[in-house]
Every structure is written in structure tokens, then in C-alpha cells.
PDB file of C-alpha atoms in Angstrom:
ATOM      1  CA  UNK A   1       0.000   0.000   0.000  1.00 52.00           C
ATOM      2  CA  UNK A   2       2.802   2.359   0.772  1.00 45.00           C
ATOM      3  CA  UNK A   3       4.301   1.961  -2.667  1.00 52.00           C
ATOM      4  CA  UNK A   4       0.983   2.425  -4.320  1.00 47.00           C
ATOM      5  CA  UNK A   5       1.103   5.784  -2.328  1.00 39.00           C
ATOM      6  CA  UNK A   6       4.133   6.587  -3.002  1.00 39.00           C
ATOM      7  CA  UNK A   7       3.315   5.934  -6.903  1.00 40.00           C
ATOM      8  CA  UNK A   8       0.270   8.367  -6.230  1.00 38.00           C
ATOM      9  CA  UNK A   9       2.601  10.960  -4.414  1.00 36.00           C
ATOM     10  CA  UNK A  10       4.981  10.851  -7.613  1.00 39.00           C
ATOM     11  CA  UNK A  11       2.322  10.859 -10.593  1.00 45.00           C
ATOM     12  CA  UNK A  12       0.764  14.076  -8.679  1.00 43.00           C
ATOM     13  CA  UNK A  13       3.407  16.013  -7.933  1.00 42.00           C
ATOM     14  CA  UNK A  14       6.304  15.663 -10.465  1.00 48.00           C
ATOM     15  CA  UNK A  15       6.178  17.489 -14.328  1.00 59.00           C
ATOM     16  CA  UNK A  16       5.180  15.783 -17.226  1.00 74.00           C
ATOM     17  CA  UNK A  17       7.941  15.410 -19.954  1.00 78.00           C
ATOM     18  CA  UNK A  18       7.226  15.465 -23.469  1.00 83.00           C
ATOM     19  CA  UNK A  19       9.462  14.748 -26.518  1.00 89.00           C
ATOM     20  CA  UNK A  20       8.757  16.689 -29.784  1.00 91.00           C
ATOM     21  CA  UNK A  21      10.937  15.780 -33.138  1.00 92.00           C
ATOM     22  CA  UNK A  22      10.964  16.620 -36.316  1.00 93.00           C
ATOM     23  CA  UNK A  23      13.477  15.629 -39.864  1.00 90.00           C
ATOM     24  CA  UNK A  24      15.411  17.762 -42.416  1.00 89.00           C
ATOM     25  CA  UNK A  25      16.734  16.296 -45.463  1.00 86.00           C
ATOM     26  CA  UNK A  26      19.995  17.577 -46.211  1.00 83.00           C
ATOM     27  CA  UNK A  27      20.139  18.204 -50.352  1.00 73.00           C
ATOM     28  CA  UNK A  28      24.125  17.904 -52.014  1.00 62.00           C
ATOM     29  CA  UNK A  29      23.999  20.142 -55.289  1.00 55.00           C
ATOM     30  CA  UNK A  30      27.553  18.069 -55.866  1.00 47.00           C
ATOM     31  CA  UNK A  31      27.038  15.757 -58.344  1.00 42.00           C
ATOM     32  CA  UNK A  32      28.532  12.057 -57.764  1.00 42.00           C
ATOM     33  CA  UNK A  33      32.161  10.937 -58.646  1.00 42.00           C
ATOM     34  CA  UNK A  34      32.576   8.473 -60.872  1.00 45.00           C
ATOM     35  CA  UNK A  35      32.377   4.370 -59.456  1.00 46.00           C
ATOM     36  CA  UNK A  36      36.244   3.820 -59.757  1.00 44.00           C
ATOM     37  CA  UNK A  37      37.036   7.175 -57.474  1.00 45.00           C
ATOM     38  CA  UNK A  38      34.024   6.435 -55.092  1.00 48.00           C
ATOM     39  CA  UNK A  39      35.505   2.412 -54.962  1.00 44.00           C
ATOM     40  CA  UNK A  40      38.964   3.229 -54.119  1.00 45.00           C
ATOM     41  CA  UNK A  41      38.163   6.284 -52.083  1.00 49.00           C
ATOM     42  CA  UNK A  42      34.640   6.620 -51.214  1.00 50.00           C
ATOM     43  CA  UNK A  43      35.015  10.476 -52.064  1.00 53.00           C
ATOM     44  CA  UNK A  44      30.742  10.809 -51.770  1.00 57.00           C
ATOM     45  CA  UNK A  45      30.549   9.222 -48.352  1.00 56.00           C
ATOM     46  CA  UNK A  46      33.405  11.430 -47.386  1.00 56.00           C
ATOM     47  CA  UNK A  47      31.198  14.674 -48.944  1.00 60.00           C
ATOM     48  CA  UNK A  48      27.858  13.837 -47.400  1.00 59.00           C
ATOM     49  CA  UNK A  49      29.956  12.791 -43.700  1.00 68.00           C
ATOM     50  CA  UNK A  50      31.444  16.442 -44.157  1.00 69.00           C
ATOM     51  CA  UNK A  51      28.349  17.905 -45.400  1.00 78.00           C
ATOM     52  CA  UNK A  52      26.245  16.542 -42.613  1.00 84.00           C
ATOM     53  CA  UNK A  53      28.465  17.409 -39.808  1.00 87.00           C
ATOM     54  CA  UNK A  54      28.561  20.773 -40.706  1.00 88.00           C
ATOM     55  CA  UNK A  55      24.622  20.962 -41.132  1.00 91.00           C
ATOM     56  CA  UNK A  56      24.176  19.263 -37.719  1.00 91.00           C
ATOM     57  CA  UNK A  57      26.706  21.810 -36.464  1.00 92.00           C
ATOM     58  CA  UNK A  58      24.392  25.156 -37.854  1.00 93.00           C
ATOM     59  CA  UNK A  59      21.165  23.384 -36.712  1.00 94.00           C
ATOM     60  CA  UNK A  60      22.702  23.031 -32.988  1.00 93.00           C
ATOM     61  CA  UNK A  61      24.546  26.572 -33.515  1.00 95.00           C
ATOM     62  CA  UNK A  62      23.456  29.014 -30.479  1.00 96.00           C
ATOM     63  CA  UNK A  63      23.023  32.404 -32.808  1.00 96.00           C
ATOM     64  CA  UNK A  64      19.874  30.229 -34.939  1.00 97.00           C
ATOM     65  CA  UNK A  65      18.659  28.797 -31.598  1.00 97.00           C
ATOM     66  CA  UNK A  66      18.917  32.192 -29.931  1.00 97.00           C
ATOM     67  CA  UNK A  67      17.258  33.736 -32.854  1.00 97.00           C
ATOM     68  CA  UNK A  68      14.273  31.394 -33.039  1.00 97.00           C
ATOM     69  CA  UNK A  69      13.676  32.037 -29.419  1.00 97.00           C
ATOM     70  CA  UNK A  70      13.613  35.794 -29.918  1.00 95.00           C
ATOM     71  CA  UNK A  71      11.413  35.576 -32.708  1.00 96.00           C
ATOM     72  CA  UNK A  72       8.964  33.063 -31.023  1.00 96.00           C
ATOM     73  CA  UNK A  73       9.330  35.331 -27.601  1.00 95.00           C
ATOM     74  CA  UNK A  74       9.922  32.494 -25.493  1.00 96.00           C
ATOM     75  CA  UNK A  75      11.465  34.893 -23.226  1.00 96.00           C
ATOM     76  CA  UNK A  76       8.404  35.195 -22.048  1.00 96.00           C
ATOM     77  CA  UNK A  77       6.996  32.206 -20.060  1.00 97.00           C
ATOM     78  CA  UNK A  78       3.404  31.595 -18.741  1.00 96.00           C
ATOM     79  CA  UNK A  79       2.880  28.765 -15.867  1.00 95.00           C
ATOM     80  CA  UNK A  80      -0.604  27.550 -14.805  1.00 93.00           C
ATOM     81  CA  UNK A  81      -1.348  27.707 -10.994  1.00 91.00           C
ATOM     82  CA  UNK A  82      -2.635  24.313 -10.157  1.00 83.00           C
ATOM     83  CA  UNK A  83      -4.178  23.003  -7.109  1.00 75.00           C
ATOM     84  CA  UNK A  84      -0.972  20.784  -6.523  1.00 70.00           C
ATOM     85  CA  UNK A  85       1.956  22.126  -8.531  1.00 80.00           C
ATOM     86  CA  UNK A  86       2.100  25.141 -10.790  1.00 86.00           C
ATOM     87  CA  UNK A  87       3.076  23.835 -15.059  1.00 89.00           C
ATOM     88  CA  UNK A  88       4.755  25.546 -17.648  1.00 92.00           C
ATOM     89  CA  UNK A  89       2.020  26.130 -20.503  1.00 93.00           C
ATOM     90  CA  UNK A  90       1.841  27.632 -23.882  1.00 93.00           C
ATOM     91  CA  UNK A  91      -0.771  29.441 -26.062  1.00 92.00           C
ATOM     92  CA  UNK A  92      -3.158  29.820 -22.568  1.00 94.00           C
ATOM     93  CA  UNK A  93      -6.160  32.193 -22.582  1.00 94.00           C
ATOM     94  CA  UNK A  94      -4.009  35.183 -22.011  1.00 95.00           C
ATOM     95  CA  UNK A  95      -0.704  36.852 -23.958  1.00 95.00           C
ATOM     96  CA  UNK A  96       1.669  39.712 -22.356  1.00 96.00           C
ATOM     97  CA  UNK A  97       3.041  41.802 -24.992  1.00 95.00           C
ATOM     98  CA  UNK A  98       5.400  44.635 -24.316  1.00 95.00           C
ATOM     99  CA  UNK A  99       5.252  47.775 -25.902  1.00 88.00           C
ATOM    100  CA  UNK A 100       9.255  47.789 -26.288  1.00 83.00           C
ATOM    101  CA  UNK A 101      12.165  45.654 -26.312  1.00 80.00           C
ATOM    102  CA  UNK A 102      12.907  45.964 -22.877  1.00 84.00           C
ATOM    103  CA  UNK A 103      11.943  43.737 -21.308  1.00 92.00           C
ATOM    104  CA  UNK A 104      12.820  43.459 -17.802  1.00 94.00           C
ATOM    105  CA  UNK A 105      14.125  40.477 -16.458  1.00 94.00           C
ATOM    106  CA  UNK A 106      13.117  38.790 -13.592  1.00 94.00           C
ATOM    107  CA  UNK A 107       9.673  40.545 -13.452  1.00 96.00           C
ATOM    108  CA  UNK A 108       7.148  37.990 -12.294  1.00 96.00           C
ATOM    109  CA  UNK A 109       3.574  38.233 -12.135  1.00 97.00           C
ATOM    110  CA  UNK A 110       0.085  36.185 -11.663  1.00 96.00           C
ATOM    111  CA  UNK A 111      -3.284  36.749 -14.061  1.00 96.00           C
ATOM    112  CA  UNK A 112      -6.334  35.940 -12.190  1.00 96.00           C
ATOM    113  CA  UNK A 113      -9.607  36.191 -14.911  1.00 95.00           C
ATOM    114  CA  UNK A 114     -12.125  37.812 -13.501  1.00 94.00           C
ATOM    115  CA  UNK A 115     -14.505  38.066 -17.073  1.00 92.00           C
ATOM    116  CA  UNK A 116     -14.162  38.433 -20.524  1.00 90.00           C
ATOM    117  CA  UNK A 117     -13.129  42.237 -19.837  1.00 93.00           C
ATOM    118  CA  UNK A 118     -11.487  41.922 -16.734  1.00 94.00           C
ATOM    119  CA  UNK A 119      -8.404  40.515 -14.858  1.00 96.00           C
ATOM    120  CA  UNK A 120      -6.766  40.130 -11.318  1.00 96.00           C
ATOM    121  CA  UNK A 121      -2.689  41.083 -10.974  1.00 96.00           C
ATOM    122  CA  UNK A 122      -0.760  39.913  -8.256  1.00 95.00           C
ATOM    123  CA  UNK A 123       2.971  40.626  -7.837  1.00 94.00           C
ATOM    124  CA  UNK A 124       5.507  41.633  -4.811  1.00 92.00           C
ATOM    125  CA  UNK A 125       7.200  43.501  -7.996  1.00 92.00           C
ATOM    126  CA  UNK A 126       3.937  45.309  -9.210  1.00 92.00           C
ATOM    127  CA  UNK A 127       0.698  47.194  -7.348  1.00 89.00           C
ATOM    128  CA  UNK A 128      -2.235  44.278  -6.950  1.00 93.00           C
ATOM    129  CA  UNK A 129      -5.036  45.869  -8.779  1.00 95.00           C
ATOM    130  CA  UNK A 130      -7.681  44.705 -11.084  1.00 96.00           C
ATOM    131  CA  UNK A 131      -7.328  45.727 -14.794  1.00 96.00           C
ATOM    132  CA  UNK A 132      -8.927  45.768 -18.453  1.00 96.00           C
ATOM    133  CA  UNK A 133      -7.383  43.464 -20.996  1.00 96.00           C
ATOM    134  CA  UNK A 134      -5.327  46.064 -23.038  1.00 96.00           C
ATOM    135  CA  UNK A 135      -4.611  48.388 -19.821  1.00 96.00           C
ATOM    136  CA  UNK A 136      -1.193  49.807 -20.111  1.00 95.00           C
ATOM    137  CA  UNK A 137       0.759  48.374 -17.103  1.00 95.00           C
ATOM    138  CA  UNK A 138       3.930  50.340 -16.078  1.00 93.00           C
ATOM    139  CA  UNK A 139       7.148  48.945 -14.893  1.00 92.00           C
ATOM    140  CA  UNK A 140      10.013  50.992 -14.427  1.00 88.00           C
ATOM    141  CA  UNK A 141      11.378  52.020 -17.872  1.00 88.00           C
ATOM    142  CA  UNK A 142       8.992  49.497 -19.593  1.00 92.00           C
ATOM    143  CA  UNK A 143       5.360  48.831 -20.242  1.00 94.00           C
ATOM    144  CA  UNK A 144       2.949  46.237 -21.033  1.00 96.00           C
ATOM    145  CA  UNK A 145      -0.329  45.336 -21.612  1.00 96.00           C
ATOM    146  CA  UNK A 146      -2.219  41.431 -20.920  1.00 96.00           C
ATOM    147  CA  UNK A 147      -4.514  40.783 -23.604  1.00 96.00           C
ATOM    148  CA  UNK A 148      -7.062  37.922 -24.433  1.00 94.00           C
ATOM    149  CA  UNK A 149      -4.914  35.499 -26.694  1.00 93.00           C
ATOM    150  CA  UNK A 150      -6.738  35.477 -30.056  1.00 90.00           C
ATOM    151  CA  UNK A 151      -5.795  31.851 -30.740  1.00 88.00           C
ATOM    152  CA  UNK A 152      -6.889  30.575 -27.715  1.00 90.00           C
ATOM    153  CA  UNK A 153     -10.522  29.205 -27.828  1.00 87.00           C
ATOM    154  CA  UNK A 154     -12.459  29.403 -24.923  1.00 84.00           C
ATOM    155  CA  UNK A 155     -14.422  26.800 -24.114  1.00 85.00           C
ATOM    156  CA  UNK A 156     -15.964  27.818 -21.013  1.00 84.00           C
ATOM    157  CA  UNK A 157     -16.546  31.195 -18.900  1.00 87.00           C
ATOM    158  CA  UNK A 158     -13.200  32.738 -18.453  1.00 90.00           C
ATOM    159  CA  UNK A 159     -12.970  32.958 -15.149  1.00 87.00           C
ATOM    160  CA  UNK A 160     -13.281  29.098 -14.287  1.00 90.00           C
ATOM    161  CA  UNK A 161      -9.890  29.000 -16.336  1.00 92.00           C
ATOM    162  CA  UNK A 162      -6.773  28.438 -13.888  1.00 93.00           C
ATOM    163  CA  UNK A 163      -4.883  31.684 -13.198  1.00 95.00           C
ATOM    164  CA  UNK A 164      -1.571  31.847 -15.126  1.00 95.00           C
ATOM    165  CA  UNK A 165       1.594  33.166 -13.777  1.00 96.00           C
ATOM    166  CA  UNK A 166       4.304  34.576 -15.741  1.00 97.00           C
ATOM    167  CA  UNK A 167       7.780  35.317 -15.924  1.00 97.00           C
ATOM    168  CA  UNK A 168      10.166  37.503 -18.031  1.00 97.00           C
ATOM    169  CA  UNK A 169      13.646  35.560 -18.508  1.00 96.00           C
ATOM    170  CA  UNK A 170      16.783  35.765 -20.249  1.00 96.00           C
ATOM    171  CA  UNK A 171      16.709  35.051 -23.846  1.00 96.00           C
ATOM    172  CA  UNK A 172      20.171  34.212 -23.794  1.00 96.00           C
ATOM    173  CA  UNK A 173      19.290  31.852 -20.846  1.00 97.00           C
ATOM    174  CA  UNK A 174      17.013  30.226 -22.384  1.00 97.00           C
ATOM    175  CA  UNK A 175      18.545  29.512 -25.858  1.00 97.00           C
ATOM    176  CA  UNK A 176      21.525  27.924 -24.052  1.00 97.00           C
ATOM    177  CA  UNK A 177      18.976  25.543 -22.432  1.00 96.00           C
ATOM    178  CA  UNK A 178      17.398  24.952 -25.588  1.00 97.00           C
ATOM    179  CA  UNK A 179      20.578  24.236 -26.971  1.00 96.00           C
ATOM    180  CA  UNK A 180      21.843  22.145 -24.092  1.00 95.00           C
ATOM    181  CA  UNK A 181      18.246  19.992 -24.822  1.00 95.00           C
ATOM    182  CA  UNK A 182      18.320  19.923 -28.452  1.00 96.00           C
ATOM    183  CA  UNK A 183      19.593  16.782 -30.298  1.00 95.00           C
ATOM    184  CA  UNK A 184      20.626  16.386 -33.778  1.00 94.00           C
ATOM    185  CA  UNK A 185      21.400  12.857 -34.702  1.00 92.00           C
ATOM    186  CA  UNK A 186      20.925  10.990 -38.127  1.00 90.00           C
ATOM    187  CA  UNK A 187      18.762   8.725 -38.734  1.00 86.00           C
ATOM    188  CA  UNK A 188      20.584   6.017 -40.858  1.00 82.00           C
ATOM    189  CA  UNK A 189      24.387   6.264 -41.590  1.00 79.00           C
ATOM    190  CA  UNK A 190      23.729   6.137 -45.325  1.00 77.00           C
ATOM    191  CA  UNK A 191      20.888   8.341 -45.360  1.00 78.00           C
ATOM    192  CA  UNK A 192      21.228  12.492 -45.860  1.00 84.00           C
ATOM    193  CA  UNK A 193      18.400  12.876 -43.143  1.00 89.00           C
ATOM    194  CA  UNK A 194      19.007  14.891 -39.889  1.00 92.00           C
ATOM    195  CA  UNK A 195      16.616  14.203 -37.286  1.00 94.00           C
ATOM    196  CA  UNK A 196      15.769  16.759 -34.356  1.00 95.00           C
ATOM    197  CA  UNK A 197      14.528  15.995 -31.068  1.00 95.00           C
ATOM    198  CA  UNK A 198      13.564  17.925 -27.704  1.00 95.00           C
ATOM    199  CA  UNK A 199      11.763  17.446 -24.009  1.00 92.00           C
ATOM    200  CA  UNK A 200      10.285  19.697 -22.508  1.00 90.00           C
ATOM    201  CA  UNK A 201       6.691  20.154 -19.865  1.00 88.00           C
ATOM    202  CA  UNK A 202       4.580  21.313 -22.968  1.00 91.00           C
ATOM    203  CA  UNK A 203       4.634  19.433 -26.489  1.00 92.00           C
ATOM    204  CA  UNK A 204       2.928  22.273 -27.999  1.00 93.00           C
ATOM    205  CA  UNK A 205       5.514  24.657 -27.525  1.00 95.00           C
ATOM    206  CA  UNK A 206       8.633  21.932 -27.960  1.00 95.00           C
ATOM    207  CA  UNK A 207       7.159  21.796 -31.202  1.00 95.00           C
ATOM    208  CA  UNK A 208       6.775  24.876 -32.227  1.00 96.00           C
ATOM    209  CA  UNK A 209      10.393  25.475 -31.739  1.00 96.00           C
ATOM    210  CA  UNK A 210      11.287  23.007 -33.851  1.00 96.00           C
ATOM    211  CA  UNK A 211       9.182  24.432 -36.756  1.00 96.00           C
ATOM    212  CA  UNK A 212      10.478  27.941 -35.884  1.00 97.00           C
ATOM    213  CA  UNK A 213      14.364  26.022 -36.122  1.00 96.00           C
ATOM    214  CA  UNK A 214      13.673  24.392 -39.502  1.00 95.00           C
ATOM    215  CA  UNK A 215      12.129  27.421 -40.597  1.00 95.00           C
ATOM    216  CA  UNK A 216      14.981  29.779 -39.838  1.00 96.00           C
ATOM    217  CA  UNK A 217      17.761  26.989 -40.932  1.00 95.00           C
ATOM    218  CA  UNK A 218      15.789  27.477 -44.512  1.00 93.00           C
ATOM    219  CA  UNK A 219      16.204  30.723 -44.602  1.00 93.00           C
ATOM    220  CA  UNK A 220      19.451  31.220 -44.001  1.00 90.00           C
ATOM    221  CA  UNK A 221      20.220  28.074 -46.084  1.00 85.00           C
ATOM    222  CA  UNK A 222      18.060  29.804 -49.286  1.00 84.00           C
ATOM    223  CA  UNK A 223      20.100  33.520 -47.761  1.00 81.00           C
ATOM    224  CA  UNK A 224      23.495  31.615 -48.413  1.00 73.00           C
ATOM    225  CA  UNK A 225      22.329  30.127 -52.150  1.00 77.00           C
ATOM    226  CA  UNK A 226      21.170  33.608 -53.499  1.00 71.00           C
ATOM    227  CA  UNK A 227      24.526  35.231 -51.761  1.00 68.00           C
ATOM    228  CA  UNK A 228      27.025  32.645 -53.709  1.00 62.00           C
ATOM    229  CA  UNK A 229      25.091  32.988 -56.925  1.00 65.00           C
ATOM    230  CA  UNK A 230      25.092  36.741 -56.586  1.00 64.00           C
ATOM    231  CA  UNK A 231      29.076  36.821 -55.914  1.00 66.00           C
ATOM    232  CA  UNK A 232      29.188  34.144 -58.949  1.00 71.00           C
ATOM    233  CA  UNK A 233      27.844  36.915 -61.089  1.00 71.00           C
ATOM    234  CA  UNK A 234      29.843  39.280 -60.034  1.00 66.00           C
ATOM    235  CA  UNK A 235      32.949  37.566 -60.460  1.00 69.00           C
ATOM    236  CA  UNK A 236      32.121  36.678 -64.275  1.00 71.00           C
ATOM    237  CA  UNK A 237      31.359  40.233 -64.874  1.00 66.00           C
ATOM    238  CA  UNK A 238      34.576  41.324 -62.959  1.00 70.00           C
ATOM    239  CA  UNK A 239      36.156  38.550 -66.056  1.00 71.00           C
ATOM    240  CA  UNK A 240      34.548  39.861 -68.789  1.00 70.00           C
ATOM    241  CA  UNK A 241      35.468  43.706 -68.262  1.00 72.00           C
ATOM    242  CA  UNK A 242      39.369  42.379 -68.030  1.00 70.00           C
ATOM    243  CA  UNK A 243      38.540  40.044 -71.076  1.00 71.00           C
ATOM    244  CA  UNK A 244      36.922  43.377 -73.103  1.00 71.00           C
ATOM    245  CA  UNK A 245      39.812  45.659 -71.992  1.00 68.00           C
ATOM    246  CA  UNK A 246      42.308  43.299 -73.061  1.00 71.00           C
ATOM    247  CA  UNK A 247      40.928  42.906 -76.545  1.00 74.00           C
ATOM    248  CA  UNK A 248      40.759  46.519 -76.818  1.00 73.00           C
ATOM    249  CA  UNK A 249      44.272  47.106 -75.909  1.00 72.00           C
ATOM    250  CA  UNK A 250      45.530  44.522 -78.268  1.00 77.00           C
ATOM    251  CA  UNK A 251      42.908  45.757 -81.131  1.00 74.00           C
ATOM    252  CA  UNK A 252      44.324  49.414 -80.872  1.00 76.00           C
ATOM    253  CA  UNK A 253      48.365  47.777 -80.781  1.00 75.00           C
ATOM    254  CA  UNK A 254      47.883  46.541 -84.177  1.00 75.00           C
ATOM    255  CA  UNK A 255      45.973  49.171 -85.577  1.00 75.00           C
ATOM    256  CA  UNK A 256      49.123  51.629 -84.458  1.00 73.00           C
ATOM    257  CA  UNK A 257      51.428  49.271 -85.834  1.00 71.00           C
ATOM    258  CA  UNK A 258      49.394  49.127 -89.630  1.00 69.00           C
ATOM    259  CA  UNK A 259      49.440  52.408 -89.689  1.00 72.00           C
ATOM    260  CA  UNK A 260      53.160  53.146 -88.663  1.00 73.00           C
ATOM    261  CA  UNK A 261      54.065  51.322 -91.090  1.00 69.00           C
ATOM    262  CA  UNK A 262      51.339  51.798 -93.754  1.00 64.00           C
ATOM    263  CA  UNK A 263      49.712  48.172 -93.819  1.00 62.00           C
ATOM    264  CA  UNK A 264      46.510  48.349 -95.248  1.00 57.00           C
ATOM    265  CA  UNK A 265      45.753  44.501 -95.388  1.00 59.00           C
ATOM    266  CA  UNK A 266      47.737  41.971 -92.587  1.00 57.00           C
ATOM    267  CA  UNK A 267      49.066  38.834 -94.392  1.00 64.00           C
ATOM    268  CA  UNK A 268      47.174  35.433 -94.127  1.00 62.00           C
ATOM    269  CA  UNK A 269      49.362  34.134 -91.410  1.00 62.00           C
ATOM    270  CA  UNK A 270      49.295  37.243 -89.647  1.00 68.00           C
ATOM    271  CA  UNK A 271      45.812  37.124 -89.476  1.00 71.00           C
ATOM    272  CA  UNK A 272      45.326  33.607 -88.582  1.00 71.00           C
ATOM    273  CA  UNK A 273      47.666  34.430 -85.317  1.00 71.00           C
ATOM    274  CA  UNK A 274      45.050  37.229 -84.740  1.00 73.00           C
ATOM    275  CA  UNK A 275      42.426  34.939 -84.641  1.00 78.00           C
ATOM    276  CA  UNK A 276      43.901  32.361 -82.617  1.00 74.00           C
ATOM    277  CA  UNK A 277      44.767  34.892 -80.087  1.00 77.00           C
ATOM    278  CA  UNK A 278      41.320  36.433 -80.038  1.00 77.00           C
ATOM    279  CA  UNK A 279      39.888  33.074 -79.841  1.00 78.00           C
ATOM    280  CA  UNK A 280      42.118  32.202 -77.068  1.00 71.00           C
ATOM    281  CA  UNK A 281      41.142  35.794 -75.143  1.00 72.00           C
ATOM    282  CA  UNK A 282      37.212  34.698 -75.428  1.00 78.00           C
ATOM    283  CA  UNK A 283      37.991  31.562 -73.750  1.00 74.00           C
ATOM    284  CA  UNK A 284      39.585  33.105 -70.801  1.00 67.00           C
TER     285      UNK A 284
END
């Protein structure tokens, strides 16, 4: 009996853990060596192995992680006040947005729903009062206002919702814990799929990371595609203004030496040479 107690005790009180993952298929523009090279030294495997790592390595990098949490505003975290224990949640009836970006850290505060219109604060950091959704709140150089979260569907009267408490961390903070968390593994050795995986008390928002991760690894990945082809460009017209000028400079050579010395037609030969050279200045 004491063990079925004890069962109860641990099933009641401790935080439910939840594993999110999603995959990203890693896409070589390189084409394939030939069989003899990729027999004697397995040059492919050796590209994808180096082409994976280094994908794994951005996915897991801190500035994308970092990013994804700024842009999500995870920095921001909302808890429901339970009976027993109090539970990180995500998307809940109500959504703090600040009117800058400071945000001040450490600032912790409970929402108790009073109606559709109004709200309960509670904070040893802020004045207990009773407020409007969409009341500006001041807070030393900052300001906020709590407003009903227009995803959130309400299935019932407002006020039987649990109060939600909420703190303002760290960004950086919380992308290293993210990053600590996060895990990038393949799949299969011979397969060019990355798989990503994290816990955490709400699958919801483990989730939506992910997405947000993917999303911004895209990006950058699409960012780093148009930047190459735009320096390729570049670099070709940087060729083709040396090829002109040097074709112009040889054009006006020979026409000085025709007319210093009063050629009016170049021999056969000479002309072939011209040719060969012009052809040769075209290839470069």
C-alpha cells in the first residue's frame, strides 16, 4: 500500500515530460564521382559525412537557436497555478506583450480572470489591482499590456480557467537551455536525413520550436544560395570587363602598328595568329 502511495505521491506532484521531433533532409547540389574514385576512395561518403556534420553543427549553432527564441518570444513564459503544482504552458487564454524591447528580467507576475473584460494582478514587484485586458501596465522604464490570446478558444466562462503566472527571462538563458536539450542525430548512416529531437513540460511549444528552427535553418540556407550565386555573377562580370579591356588594348596595338608602317591589309598568317589569339582571349 505504501508503494501504491508513493506511486500516487509521484504521478501528482512531479512534471510531465514530453518529446517533440521533427526531420530535415539535407540536399548535395555536388554531383557524384565516378564508381572507380568512389571504390577506391569513397570520395561521396566522405562529402555527405562532411556535409552533414557541418549541417548538424548550424542546426545546434546558439546564434539560430537564440534567434528562433527571440522571434517566437519564449522569453516570455506563462505557468498555470494548479491546485498541486504550478506547469509551464503555452498558447493559454491570455498573452503579455510589451510595448518595447525591454523587457525586464526577472519581473514575475500572476493573471487571475475575472470576465471576458477583466483581470486580477498579483505581484511583490507590481501594485495588486484589477485591470482591463489592453490596460497599459507600467514597470520601471517598460510597459505592457495582458490581452485575451486570439488563438486561444475558450471553451468555457473565463474565469473558471486556472490563473496563469508569468515570468520575463533571459533570452540568452534560455537559448543555451534549448541548446543544451536539443539533439541532432541521423537517422541512418547512409541516409542524408538529420533528425531533431527535444523534451520539454509542454509538447505544444517543444514543437513549435522546432518548426520555428527548420524554418529559420531554410532561410538562411536559401540567404546563403542567393549570396554565392550573386558573388558568382559578379565575379564573371569582374572577367569579362578584363577580357573586353584586353581585346581593346591589343585591337588598338595593331591598328598603331598598320598604320606606322602603312599596312593596309595583314598577311594570311598574320591574321590567322590574330584569330587564334582572339579566340584564345574569349575563352579566358
Amino acid at each position: 500500500s505504501f508503494s501504491l502511495f508513493l506511486v500516487f505521491l509521484i504521478n501528482r506532484y512531479s512534471h510531465n515530460s514530453f518529446q517533440s521531433s521533427t526531420r530535415v533532409l539535407i540536399q548535395s547540389d555536388k554531383k557524384s564521382a565516378n564508381s572507380i574514385s568512389k571504390m577506391l576512395y569513397e570520395t561521396d561518403q566522405f562529402k555527405l559525412e562532411t556535409s552533414l556534420n557541418d549541417e548538424m553543427m548550424i542546426l545546434k549553432s546558439y546564434p539560430l537557436i537564440y534567434k528562433a527564441i527571440e522571434e517566437l518570444e519564449f522569453d516570455i513564459v506563462y505557468y498555470l497555478i494548479g491546485d498541486v503544482i504550478i506547469a509551464e504552458t503555452y498558447n493559454y487564454f491570455a498573452k503579455v506583450d510589451f510595448q518595447n524591447n525591454l523587457k525586464p528580467h526577472g519581473l514575475e507576475f500572476s493573471i487571475f480572470p475575472l470576465s471576458q473584460n477583466q483581470f486580477s494582478l498579483s505581484s511583490n514587484m507590481l501594485k495588486d489591482s484589477i485591470y482591463s485586458f489592453g490596460d497599459i501596465i507600467r514597470y520601471n522604464n517598460t510597459s505592457f499590456t495582458v490581452n485575451l490570446n486570439p488563438t486561444f478558444k475558450l471553451e468555457k466562462n473565463i474565469d473558471q480557467y486556472l490563473p496563469t503566472k508569468v515570468k520575463v527571462r533571459n533570452p540568452q538563458n534560455i537559448a543555451r537551455e534549448y541548446k543544451s536539450n536539443l539533439v541532432v542525430e541521423r537517422i541512418r548512416k547512409d541516409a542524408a536525413i538529420i533528425q531533431l529531437s527535444i523534451e520539454g513540460e509542454n509538447k505544444e511549444k517543444t514543437t513549435t520550436f522546432l518548426n520555428k528552427l527548420t524554418e529559420l535553418y531554410l532561410e538562411k540556407n536559401l540567404q546563403d544560395k542567393n549570396k554565392a550565386s550573386e558573388n558568382t555573377i559578379v565575379f564573371i562580370d569582374e572577367q569579362l570587363k578584363e577580357t573586353r579591356d584586353s581585346l581593346s588594348y591589343i585591337e588598338s596595338q595593331l591598328q598603331g602598328f598598320k598604320t606606322s608602317n602603312n599596312i593596309t591589309n595583314i598577311s594570311v598568317e598574320a591574321e590567322h595568329f590574330y584569330q587564334e589569339l582572339n579566340a584564345y582571349e574569349k575563352e579566358k
